[in-house]
Every structure is written in structure tokens, then in C-alpha cells.
Short mmCIF file of C-alpha atoms and ligand atoms in Angstrom, two decimals:
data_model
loop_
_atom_site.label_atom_id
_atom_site.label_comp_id
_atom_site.label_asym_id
_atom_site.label_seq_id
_atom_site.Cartn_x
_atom_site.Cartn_y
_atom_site.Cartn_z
CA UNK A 1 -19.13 64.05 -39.87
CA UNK A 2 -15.59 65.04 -40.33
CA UNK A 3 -15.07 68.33 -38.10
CA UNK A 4 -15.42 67.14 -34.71
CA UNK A 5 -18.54 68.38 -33.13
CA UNK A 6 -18.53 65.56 -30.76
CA UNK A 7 -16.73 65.92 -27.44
CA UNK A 8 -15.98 62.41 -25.58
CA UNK A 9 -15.04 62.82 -21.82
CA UNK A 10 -12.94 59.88 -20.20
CA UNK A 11 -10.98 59.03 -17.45
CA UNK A 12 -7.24 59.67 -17.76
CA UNK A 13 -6.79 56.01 -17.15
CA UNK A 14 -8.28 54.70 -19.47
CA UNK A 15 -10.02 51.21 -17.31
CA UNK A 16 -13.10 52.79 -17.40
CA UNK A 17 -15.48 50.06 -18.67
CA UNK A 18 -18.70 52.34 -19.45
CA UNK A 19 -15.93 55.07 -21.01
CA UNK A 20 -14.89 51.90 -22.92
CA UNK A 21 -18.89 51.26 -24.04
CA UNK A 22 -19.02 54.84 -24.99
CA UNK A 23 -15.68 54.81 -27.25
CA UNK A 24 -16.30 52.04 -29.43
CA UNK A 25 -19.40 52.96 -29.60
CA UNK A 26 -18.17 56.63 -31.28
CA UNK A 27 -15.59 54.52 -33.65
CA UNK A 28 -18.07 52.18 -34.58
CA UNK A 29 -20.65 54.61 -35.88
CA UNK A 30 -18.04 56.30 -37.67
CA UNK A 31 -18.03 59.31 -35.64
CA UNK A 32 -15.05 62.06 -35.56
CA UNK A 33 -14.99 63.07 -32.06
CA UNK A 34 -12.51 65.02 -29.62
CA UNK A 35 -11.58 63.42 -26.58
CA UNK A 36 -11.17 65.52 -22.91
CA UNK A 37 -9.44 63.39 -20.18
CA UNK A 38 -10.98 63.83 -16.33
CA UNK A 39 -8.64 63.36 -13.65
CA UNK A 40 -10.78 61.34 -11.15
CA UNK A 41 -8.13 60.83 -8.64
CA UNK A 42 -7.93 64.49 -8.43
CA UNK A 43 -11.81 64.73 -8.69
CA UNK A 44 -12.07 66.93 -11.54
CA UNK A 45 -15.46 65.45 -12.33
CA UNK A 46 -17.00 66.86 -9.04
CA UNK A 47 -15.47 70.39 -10.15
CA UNK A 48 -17.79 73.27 -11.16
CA UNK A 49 -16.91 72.90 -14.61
CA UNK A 50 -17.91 69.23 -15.14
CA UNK A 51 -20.35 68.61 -12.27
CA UNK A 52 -22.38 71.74 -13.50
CA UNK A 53 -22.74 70.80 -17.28
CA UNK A 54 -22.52 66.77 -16.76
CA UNK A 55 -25.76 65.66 -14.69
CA UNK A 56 -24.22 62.50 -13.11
CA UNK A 57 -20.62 63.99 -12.44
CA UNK A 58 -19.47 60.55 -13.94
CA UNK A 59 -17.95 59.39 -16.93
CA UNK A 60 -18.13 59.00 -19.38
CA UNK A 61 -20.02 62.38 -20.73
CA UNK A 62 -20.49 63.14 -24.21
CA UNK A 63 -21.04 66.23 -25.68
CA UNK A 64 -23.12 66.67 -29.63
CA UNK A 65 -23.82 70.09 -30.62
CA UNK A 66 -24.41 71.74 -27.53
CA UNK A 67 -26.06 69.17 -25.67
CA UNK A 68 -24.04 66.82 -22.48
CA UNK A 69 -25.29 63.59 -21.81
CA UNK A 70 -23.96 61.44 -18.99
CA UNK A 71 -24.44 57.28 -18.65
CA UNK A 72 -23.11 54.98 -21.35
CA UNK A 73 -26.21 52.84 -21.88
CA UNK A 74 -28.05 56.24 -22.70
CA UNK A 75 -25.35 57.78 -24.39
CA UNK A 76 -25.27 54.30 -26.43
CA UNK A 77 -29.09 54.86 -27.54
CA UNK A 78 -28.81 58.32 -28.15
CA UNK A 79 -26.21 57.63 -30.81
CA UNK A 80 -28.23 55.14 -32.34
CA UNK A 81 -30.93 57.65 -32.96
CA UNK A 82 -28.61 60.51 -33.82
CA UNK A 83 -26.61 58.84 -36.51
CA UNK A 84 -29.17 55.81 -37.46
CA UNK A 85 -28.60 52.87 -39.75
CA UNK A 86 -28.40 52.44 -42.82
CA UNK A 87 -26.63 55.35 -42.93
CA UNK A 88 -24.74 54.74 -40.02
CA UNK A 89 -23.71 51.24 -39.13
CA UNK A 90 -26.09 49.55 -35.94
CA UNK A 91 -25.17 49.42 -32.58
CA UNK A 92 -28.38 47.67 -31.43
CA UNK A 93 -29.53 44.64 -33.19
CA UNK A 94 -31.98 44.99 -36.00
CA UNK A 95 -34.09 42.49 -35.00
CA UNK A 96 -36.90 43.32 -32.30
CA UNK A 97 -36.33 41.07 -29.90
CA UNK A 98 -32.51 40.63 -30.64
CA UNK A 99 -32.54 44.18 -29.45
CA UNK A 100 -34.31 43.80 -26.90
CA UNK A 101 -31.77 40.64 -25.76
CA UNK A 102 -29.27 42.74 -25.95
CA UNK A 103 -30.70 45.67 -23.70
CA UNK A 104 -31.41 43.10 -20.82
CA UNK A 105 -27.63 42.07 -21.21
CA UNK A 106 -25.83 45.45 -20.87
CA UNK A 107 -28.27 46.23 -18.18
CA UNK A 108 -27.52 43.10 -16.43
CA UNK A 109 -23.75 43.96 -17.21
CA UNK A 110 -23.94 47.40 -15.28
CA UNK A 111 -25.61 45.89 -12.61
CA UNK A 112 -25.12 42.58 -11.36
CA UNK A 113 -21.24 40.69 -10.44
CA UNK A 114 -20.31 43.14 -8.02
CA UNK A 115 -17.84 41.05 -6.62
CA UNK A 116 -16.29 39.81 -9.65
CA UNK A 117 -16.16 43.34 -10.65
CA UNK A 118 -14.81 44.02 -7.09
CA UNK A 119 -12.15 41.60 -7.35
CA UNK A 120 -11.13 41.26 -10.88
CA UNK A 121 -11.18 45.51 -11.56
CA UNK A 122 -10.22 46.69 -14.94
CA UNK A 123 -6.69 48.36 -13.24
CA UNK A 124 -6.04 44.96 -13.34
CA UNK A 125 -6.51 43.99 -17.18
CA UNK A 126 -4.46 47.20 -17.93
CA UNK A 127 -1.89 47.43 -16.01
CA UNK A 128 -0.05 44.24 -14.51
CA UNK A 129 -1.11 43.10 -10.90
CA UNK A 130 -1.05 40.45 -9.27
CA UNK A 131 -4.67 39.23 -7.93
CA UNK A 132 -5.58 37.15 -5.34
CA UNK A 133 -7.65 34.39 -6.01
CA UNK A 134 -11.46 34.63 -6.31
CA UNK A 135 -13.81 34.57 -3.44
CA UNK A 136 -16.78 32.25 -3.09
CA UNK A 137 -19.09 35.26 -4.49
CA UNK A 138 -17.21 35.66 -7.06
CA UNK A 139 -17.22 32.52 -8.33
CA UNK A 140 -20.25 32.16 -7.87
CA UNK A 141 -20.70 35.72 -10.13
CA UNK A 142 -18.53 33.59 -12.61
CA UNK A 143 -20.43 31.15 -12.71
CA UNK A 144 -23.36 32.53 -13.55
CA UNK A 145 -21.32 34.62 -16.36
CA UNK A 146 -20.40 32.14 -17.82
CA UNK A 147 -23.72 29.81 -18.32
CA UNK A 148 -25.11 33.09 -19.51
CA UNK A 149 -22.32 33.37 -22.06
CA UNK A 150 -22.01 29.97 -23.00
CA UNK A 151 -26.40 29.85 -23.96
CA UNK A 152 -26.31 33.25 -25.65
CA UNK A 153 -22.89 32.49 -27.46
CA UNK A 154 -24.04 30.75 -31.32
CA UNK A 155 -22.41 27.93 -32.46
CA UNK A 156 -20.12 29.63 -35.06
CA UNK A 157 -18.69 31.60 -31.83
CA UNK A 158 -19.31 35.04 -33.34
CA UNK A 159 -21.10 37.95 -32.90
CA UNK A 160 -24.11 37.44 -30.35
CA UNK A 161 -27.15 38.37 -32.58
CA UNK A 162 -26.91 38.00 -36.58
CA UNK A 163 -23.79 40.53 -36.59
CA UNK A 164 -21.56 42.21 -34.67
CA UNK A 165 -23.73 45.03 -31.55
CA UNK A 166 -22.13 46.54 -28.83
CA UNK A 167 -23.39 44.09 -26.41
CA UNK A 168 -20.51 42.36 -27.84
CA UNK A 169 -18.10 44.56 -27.45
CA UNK A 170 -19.09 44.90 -23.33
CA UNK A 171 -19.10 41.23 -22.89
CA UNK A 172 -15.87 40.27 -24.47
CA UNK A 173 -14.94 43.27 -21.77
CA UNK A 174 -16.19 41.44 -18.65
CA UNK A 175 -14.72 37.61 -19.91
CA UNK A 176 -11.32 39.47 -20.40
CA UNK A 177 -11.64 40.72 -16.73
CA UNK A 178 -10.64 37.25 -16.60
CA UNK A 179 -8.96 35.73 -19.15
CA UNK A 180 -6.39 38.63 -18.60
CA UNK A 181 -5.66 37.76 -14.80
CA UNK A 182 -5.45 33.80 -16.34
CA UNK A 183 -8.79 32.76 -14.27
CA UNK A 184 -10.01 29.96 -16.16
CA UNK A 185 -12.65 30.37 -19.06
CA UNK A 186 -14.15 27.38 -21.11
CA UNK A 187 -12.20 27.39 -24.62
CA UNK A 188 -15.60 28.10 -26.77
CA UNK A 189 -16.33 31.12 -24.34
CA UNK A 190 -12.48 32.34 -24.46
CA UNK A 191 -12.76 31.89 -28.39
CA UNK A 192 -15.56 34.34 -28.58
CA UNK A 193 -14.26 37.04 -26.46
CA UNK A 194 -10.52 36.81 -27.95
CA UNK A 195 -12.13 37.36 -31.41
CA UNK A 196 -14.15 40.16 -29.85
CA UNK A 197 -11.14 41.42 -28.26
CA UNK A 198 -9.40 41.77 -31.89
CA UNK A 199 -12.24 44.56 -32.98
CA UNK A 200 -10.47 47.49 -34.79
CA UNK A 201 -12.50 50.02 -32.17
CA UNK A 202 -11.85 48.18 -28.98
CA UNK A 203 -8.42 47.62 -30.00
CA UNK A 204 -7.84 51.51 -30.22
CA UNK A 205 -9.09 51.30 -26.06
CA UNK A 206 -6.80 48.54 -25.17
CA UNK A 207 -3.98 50.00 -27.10
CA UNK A 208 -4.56 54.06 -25.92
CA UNK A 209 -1.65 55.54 -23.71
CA UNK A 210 -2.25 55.07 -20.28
CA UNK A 211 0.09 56.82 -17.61
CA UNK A 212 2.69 54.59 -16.15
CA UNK A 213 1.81 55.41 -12.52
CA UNK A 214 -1.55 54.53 -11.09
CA UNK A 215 -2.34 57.33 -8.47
CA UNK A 216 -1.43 55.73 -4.84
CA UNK A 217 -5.57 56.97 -3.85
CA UNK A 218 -6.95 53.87 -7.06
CA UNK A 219 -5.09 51.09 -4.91
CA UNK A 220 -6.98 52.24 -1.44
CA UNK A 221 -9.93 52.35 -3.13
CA UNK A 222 -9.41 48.69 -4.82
CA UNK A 223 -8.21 47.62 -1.65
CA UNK A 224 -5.32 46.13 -3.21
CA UNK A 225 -1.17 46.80 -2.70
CA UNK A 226 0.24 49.14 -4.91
CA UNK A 227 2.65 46.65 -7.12
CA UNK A 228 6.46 47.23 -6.34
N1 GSH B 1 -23.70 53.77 -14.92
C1 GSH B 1 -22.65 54.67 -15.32
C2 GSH B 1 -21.40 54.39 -14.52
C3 GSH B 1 -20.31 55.42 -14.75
C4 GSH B 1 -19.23 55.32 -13.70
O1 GSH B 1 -19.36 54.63 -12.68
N2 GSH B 1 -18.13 56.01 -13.94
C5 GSH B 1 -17.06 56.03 -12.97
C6 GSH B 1 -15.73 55.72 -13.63
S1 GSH B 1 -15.70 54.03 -14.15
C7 GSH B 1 -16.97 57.43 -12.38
O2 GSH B 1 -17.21 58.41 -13.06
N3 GSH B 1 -16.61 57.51 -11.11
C8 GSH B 1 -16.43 58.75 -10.42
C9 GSH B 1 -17.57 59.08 -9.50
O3 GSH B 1 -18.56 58.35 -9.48
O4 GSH B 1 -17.43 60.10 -8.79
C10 GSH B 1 -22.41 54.54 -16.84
O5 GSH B 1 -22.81 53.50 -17.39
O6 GSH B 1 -21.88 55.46 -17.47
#
């Protein structure tokens, strides 16, 4: 597809973790796509104009050919069918119950850690804060991160399932919510999610302009000082 048809809508950020899903996901299968920027500080997504064509109000949204779909893990399988392998390359493992494996991890992803999301927030892998240190429930989330890394991580330290899925891409995401605020990670697991980190598509996140300021309402809502 060269003319884009395909209309990505993130947040002007750019720390949006599920926008972050949705964008490599796009590169990855090749996809030309345009990208609109929601203000969320200045809730644009609960205006008329998004709210009323993006079910959720969230983002990320995507829009293909007329039609506006709203949560990544959807949006994620609705590329998969839309531009399927072998023409396009996979998102999902091949493999049955690889696939299935790596379902149950990005649900688990989106739904469990909450305080090691809470405390460890993406603002802070993208723009340079100083964190306090970790809670007990938030070790204890990294704990449990980490086992779950460590078994599903192969021996060769690549890609999760026989090559490279978005599940991947998402979990070298979370580890970096440490590794970038130096909390410590076992060398093997740190291995994996630095080579993940190196990706041609999730580089192009990581590396996108972001505004200099963060918008004073972000650092109430993370509970955290606005730096100096
Ligand atoms: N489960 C959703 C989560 C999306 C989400 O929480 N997006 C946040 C930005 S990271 C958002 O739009 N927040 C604004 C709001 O909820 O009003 C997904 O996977 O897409």
C-alpha cells in the first residue's frame, strides 16, 4: 500500500505504550500510514470529533478505509487479518499455541503490574526524571515480571516464539520501564530486551519528536514533581 489510506491517531507525547503497540505494529506490516496527534492534556479525545467516530475515546485509534477502530490488542488482530502473511510479514506467531502464548502475554501486559506501571510510567523512560524507589507492590509486580520473562525468554535470548511477534516488541517495552530508570534487571533478561529495543520500528517510537515541555496537568496525574 503506498498512498496512505491508513490514519494512525496518537498522543502528542509520544509515552503512550498501547500507541507504541499500534505503531510498530503499522511499520512492521509494511504499512504506509498518516499519523494525527491528540492532545490529551487538552482532552481532544473526549471532543465531538474524536469521541463521536472513536468508540473508546482513547488512543490509540486507527482508521482503514473508512472504518475507526479503537484498543491496540484489537487493532493488532485486525491488522493481522487485513494485511495477512505471507504476503504481509506476521505479527502473531504462526504456530497455534505460540499464538495463543503470546495472546495471554499482551493480555496479561494490559492488565496486570499496576503499580509498577504506576510507579515506573513511560514519562519517565522518555523524558528524564528522577524516580523514587519502588514500593513493596511493585516489587513484588517485578518480580513476578521477571520469572515470567526469564521462563518464556529461549536460550539464544531472541525473539520469544520461533521469530520475532509483537509480543516482543511490548515486553522489551515494560523491562525498559526499568532498565531506563537503572532498576536492576538480570543480565540474560536485560540482553533480550536491549536487542528488542534495537528493532528498526520501535526505534522510529523511541526516536519520534516529543515536545520539550510535559504539560504541568501529566505530573498531577503521575503524582510526581514536575523536574526543575
Ligand atoms: N486498553 C487500551 C488502553 C488505551 C489507553 O489507556 N490510552 C490512554 C493513553 S495511554 C488514553 O487514551 N487515555 C485518555 C483517556 O482514557 O481519556 C488499549 O490497549 O488501546
Amino acid at each position: 500500500m503506498s498512498v496512505a489510506e491508513c490514519t494512525l491517531y496518537a498522543e502528542n507525547l509520544w509515552i503512550s505504550p498501547y500507541v507504541f503497540s499500534t505503531f510498530v505494529a503499522l511499520r512492521e506490516k509494511g504499512i504506509h500510514f498518516d499519523v494525527e496527534e491528540i492532545a490529551l492534556s487538552e482532552h481532544q479525545n473526549l471532543q465531538p470529533a474524536y469521541r463521536d467516530v472513536a468508540l473508546t475515546a482513547r488512543v490509540p485509534s486507527l482508521e482503514y478505509r473508512g472504518f475507526r477502530l479503537t484498543e491496540s490488542s484489537a487493532i493488532a488482530e485486525y491488522l493481522e487479518e487485513v494485511f495477512p502473511a505471507p504476503l504481509y510479514p506476521r505479527l502473531f506467531p504462526a504456530e497455534l499455541e505460540a499464538r495463543a502464548r503470546a495472546r495471554e502475554l499482551m493480555a496479561w501486559l494490559r492488565s496486570d503490574l499496576g503499580a509498577l506501571r504506576q510507579e515506573r510510567p513511560t514519562l519517565t523512560m522518555f523524558y528524564r526524571v528522577k524516580v523514587p524507589p519502588l514500593s513493596a507492590a511493585a516489587k513484588r509486580d517485578v518480580d513476578k515480571l521477571l520469572r515470567i520473562a526469564d521462563v518464556l525468554i529461549p536460550p539464544d535470548g531472541d525473539a520469544l516464539f520461533s521469530s520475532w511477534s509483537l509480543v516482543d516488541s511490548e515486553l522489551a517495552l515494560v523491562l525498559h520501564r526499568l532498565i531506563l530508570n537503572d532498576d536492576p534487571v538480570p543480565e540474560r533478561v536485560q540482553a533480550y530486551a536491549r536487542l528488542q529495543w534495537q528493532r528498526p520500528s520501535v526505534r522510529a517510537f523511541v526516536e519520534h519528536s516529543r515536545p520539550r515541555d510535559v504539560p504541568e496537568s501529566y505530573w498531577t496525574m503521575l503524582g510526581m514533581p514536575k523536574p526543575a
